[in-house]
């Protein structure tokens, strides 16, 4: 009896995006140590204030006692750097989303939007003025993950950061591109210990933060800007074709 004829495997087609991927600069081990040390020195006073003057919650009974003694022992104000930091992945993401909304290019006009543009132009101008006064650019975003693309919770940060630092609309102020510093995961414990909190995840530092001049200058000299060519390519009205791979 003749052996059965093996059927050839069916071809598998894979469709990938024709645009290039987001790239962020790699940080050398020496630069990682310097950035970590400078950042810990910057965060330590804030953590000491939290450790000394902020008592952890112990339930409702504890809250009653603190209300009684609140006027007897007023809490001193935290260090100035505390008002120039964003701690946590959610806080950094929300701020970058707001910055990306401000720097987003205007939409192409349509027939339906043409009539409503005149009515809503005044409100849009007021909203833009409010965003410019409340939103502050970030000098750097520090992640405690060396490869954000491999982490579902960090994968959106490089592209979102690039969108937040696009060329702003005419008439708005320009600032230096925000640097993305991806550090090893082990640094999360060091930053959390310096801030006296359970976990950090991400830290955003506002531009011109007090006491952060040395860190800001070092990062701008040794860490390049994030590159996201596919966003720049997508903004151009060009057909890029379709990339099809057959295995």
Short mmCIF file of C-alpha atoms in Angstrom, two decimals:
data_model
loop_
_atom_site.label_atom_id
_atom_site.label_comp_id
_atom_site.label_asym_id
_atom_site.label_seq_id
_atom_site.Cartn_x
_atom_site.Cartn_y
_atom_site.Cartn_z
CA UNK A 1 0.00 0.00 0.00
CA UNK A 2 1.37 3.34 -1.02
CA UNK A 3 2.18 5.74 1.81
CA UNK A 4 -0.24 8.63 2.20
CA UNK A 5 0.71 11.78 0.38
CA UNK A 6 1.49 14.63 2.72
CA UNK A 7 -0.39 17.76 1.92
CA UNK A 8 1.70 20.91 1.77
CA UNK A 9 1.03 23.30 4.62
CA UNK A 10 -1.28 26.16 3.92
CA UNK A 11 0.48 29.50 3.48
CA UNK A 12 0.07 31.93 6.33
CA UNK A 13 -0.12 35.58 5.43
CA UNK A 14 0.91 38.21 7.95
CA UNK A 15 0.03 41.86 7.55
CA UNK A 16 2.18 44.38 9.33
CA UNK A 17 2.14 48.14 9.46
CA UNK A 18 4.25 49.91 6.83
CA UNK A 19 5.21 52.58 9.36
CA UNK A 20 8.35 52.39 11.45
CA UNK A 21 8.15 51.63 15.16
CA UNK A 22 8.70 53.98 18.06
CA UNK A 23 12.30 54.12 19.25
CA UNK A 24 13.62 55.45 22.51
CA UNK A 25 17.30 56.00 23.37
CA UNK A 26 19.16 53.33 25.26
CA UNK A 27 20.84 54.34 28.51
CA UNK A 28 24.27 53.00 29.43
CA UNK A 29 24.87 51.37 32.81
CA UNK A 30 27.01 54.29 33.94
CA UNK A 31 24.32 56.81 33.02
CA UNK A 32 21.72 54.67 34.78
CA UNK A 33 23.70 54.83 38.02
CA UNK A 34 24.21 58.60 37.78
CA UNK A 35 20.54 59.31 37.00
CA UNK A 36 19.39 57.00 39.79
CA UNK A 37 21.69 58.65 42.33
CA UNK A 38 20.69 62.18 41.32
CA UNK A 39 17.01 61.30 41.39
CA UNK A 40 17.25 59.62 44.81
CA UNK A 41 18.96 62.72 46.21
CA UNK A 42 16.13 64.81 44.77
CA UNK A 43 13.36 62.61 46.19
CA UNK A 44 14.82 61.92 49.64
CA UNK A 45 13.71 65.23 51.30
CA UNK A 46 10.16 64.59 50.13
CA UNK A 47 10.25 61.06 51.51
CA UNK A 48 11.66 62.27 54.85
CA UNK A 49 8.81 64.77 55.15
CA UNK A 50 6.29 62.05 54.41
CA UNK A 51 7.90 59.65 56.88
CA UNK A 52 7.99 62.25 59.66
CA UNK A 53 4.76 64.22 59.24
CA UNK A 54 2.36 61.99 57.27
CA UNK A 55 0.94 59.23 59.43
CA UNK A 56 -0.38 56.11 57.68
CA UNK A 57 -4.11 55.54 57.89
CA UNK A 58 -5.23 53.13 60.62
CA UNK A 59 -9.00 53.34 60.23
CA UNK A 60 -11.82 55.64 61.32
CA UNK A 61 -10.80 55.77 64.99
CA UNK A 62 -7.40 57.08 64.00
CA UNK A 63 -9.02 59.79 61.89
CA UNK A 64 -10.99 61.04 64.91
CA UNK A 65 -7.80 61.42 66.94
CA UNK A 66 -6.02 63.31 64.18
CA UNK A 67 -8.92 65.77 63.90
CA UNK A 68 -8.67 66.55 67.61
CA UNK A 69 -4.92 67.23 67.49
CA UNK A 70 -4.82 68.88 64.08
CA UNK A 71 -4.82 72.41 65.50
CA UNK A 72 -2.27 71.62 68.22
CA UNK A 73 0.49 70.36 65.90
CA UNK A 74 0.22 72.02 62.48
CA UNK A 75 1.93 70.04 59.74
CA UNK A 76 4.83 71.87 58.04
CA UNK A 77 4.66 72.39 54.32
CA UNK A 78 6.36 69.75 52.14
CA UNK A 79 9.55 70.52 50.18
CA UNK A 80 9.12 72.61 47.05
CA UNK A 81 10.04 69.71 44.78
CA UNK A 82 6.79 67.98 45.79
CA UNK A 83 4.81 70.47 43.69
CA UNK A 84 6.93 69.78 40.60
CA UNK A 85 6.64 65.99 40.40
CA UNK A 86 4.20 63.48 38.96
CA UNK A 87 4.45 60.14 40.74
CA UNK A 88 2.73 57.07 39.37
CA UNK A 89 1.96 55.72 35.93
CA UNK A 90 -1.62 57.02 35.92
CA UNK A 91 -0.62 60.58 36.82
CA UNK A 92 2.08 60.66 34.14
CA UNK A 93 -0.29 59.19 31.54
CA UNK A 94 -3.05 61.72 32.24
CA UNK A 95 -0.63 64.63 31.99
CA UNK A 96 0.88 63.37 28.73
CA UNK A 97 -2.60 62.86 27.29
CA UNK A 98 -3.48 66.46 28.11
CA UNK A 99 -0.25 67.70 26.54
CA UNK A 100 -0.87 65.56 23.45
CA UNK A 101 -4.34 67.08 23.10
CA UNK A 102 -2.86 70.56 23.20
CA UNK A 103 -0.17 69.87 20.58
CA UNK A 104 -2.38 67.76 18.29
CA UNK A 105 -2.70 69.09 14.72
CA UNK A 106 -6.08 70.55 13.78
CA UNK A 107 -8.55 68.28 12.06
CA UNK A 108 -9.37 68.68 8.40
CA UNK A 109 -12.51 70.83 7.93
CA UNK A 110 -15.69 69.15 6.69
CA UNK A 111 -19.09 70.43 5.57
CA UNK A 112 -20.72 69.45 8.83
CA UNK A 113 -18.03 71.04 10.96
CA UNK A 114 -17.86 74.20 8.86
CA UNK A 115 -21.07 75.66 10.28
CA UNK A 116 -20.25 74.77 13.86
CA UNK A 117 -16.67 76.09 13.69
CA UNK A 118 -17.83 79.70 13.86
CA UNK A 119 -20.04 79.08 16.89
CA UNK A 120 -17.47 77.04 18.75
CA UNK A 121 -14.38 79.08 17.92
CA UNK A 122 -14.77 81.28 20.99
CA UNK A 123 -15.13 78.37 23.37
CA UNK A 124 -12.18 76.55 21.77
CA UNK A 125 -9.95 79.61 22.21
CA UNK A 126 -10.94 79.87 25.87
CA UNK A 127 -10.22 76.17 26.39
CA UNK A 128 -6.80 76.48 24.75
CA UNK A 129 -5.92 79.44 26.96
CA UNK A 130 -6.91 77.49 30.07
CA UNK A 131 -4.82 74.50 28.98
CA UNK A 132 -1.77 76.68 28.36
CA UNK A 133 -2.01 78.19 31.84
CA UNK A 134 -2.60 74.91 33.70
CA UNK A 135 -0.46 72.44 31.72
CA UNK A 136 3.27 72.50 32.26
CA UNK A 137 5.80 70.70 30.06
CA UNK A 138 7.83 67.86 31.49
CA UNK A 139 11.61 67.86 31.29
CA UNK A 140 11.79 64.06 31.64
CA UNK A 141 9.76 60.93 32.30
CA UNK A 142 11.49 58.13 34.20
CA UNK A 143 10.15 54.59 33.90
CA UNK A 144 11.20 51.67 36.06
CA UNK A 145 11.16 49.27 33.12
CA UNK A 146 14.11 48.90 30.70
CA UNK A 147 11.94 47.97 27.68
CA UNK A 148 8.53 49.65 27.79
CA UNK A 149 7.31 47.87 24.64
CA UNK A 150 7.39 44.52 26.48
CA UNK A 151 5.30 45.79 29.39
CA UNK A 152 1.54 46.21 28.75
CA UNK A 153 1.35 48.96 31.37
CA UNK A 154 4.30 50.93 29.95
CA UNK A 155 3.98 50.28 26.20
CA UNK A 156 1.95 53.43 25.48
CA UNK A 157 4.36 55.86 27.16
CA UNK A 158 6.99 56.32 24.35
CA UNK A 159 4.41 57.07 21.65
CA UNK A 160 2.31 59.24 23.95
CA UNK A 161 5.40 61.17 25.00
CA UNK A 162 6.26 61.84 21.36
CA UNK A 163 2.71 63.05 20.69
CA UNK A 164 2.96 65.36 23.69
CA UNK A 165 6.14 66.98 22.33
CA UNK A 166 5.03 67.54 18.74
CA UNK A 167 5.48 70.96 17.20
CA UNK A 168 2.82 73.03 18.96
CA UNK A 169 0.30 75.20 17.21
CA UNK A 170 1.38 78.63 15.91
CA UNK A 171 1.57 81.23 18.64
CA UNK A 172 2.20 78.79 21.50
CA UNK A 173 5.41 78.51 23.49
CA UNK A 174 8.00 75.93 22.47
CA UNK A 175 10.03 73.84 24.89
CA UNK A 176 12.77 71.24 24.70
CA UNK A 177 11.62 67.67 23.95
CA UNK A 178 10.80 65.60 26.99
CA UNK A 179 13.38 62.91 27.63
CA UNK A 180 12.37 59.32 28.31
CA UNK A 181 14.69 57.47 30.70
CA UNK A 182 13.98 53.73 30.92
CA UNK A 183 15.71 52.30 33.99
CA UNK A 184 15.91 48.71 35.31
CA UNK A 185 12.96 47.39 37.29
CA UNK A 186 15.12 47.07 40.41
CA UNK A 187 15.22 50.87 40.68
CA UNK A 188 11.51 50.96 41.54
CA UNK A 189 12.28 49.78 45.08
CA UNK A 190 14.95 52.47 45.52
CA UNK A 191 12.65 55.26 44.36
CA UNK A 192 9.77 53.94 46.48
CA UNK A 193 12.04 53.85 49.53
CA UNK A 194 13.22 57.40 48.86
CA UNK A 195 9.61 58.63 48.58
CA UNK A 196 8.37 56.43 51.43
CA UNK A 197 5.58 54.93 49.31
CA UNK A 198 4.87 51.30 48.32
CA UNK A 199 5.55 51.64 44.59
CA UNK A 200 6.51 54.24 41.98
CA UNK A 201 6.20 52.87 38.43
CA UNK A 202 6.85 56.21 36.72
CA UNK A 203 8.03 59.69 37.66
CA UNK A 204 7.50 62.88 35.69
CA UNK A 205 9.53 66.00 36.50
CA UNK A 206 8.25 69.40 35.42
CA UNK A 207 10.52 71.67 33.45
CA UNK A 208 12.41 74.05 35.73
CA UNK A 209 11.74 72.07 38.91
CA UNK A 210 13.68 73.49 41.89
CA UNK A 211 16.75 71.46 42.78
CA UNK A 212 16.57 69.38 39.58
CA UNK A 213 18.95 71.46 37.46
CA UNK A 214 21.85 69.00 37.72
CA UNK A 215 19.61 66.03 36.87
CA UNK A 216 17.95 67.88 33.99
CA UNK A 217 21.25 68.97 32.45
CA UNK A 218 22.77 65.51 32.75
CA UNK A 219 19.77 63.81 31.15
CA UNK A 220 19.65 66.27 28.26
CA UNK A 221 23.36 65.74 27.58
CA UNK A 222 23.42 61.93 27.82
CA UNK A 223 19.91 60.83 26.81
CA UNK A 224 18.52 61.54 23.37
CA UNK A 225 14.95 62.32 22.39
CA UNK A 226 12.34 59.68 21.66
CA UNK A 227 11.85 59.00 17.95
CA UNK A 228 8.46 58.06 16.57
CA UNK A 229 8.74 58.33 12.77
CA UNK A 230 5.43 56.60 12.10
CA UNK A 231 3.54 59.49 13.71
CA UNK A 232 5.34 61.97 11.47
CA UNK A 233 4.72 59.70 8.49
CA UNK A 234 1.05 59.29 9.36
CA UNK A 235 0.56 63.06 9.47
CA UNK A 236 1.62 63.28 5.83
CA UNK A 237 -1.11 62.54 3.24
CA UNK A 238 0.86 59.79 1.53
CA UNK A 239 -0.12 56.20 0.73
CA UNK A 240 2.49 53.95 2.29
CA UNK A 241 1.24 50.71 0.78
CA UNK A 242 0.77 47.46 2.67
CA UNK A 243 3.43 45.08 3.88
CA UNK A 244 2.41 41.42 3.43
CA UNK A 245 4.65 38.56 4.59
CA UNK A 246 4.15 34.91 3.66
CA UNK A 247 5.47 32.08 5.84
#
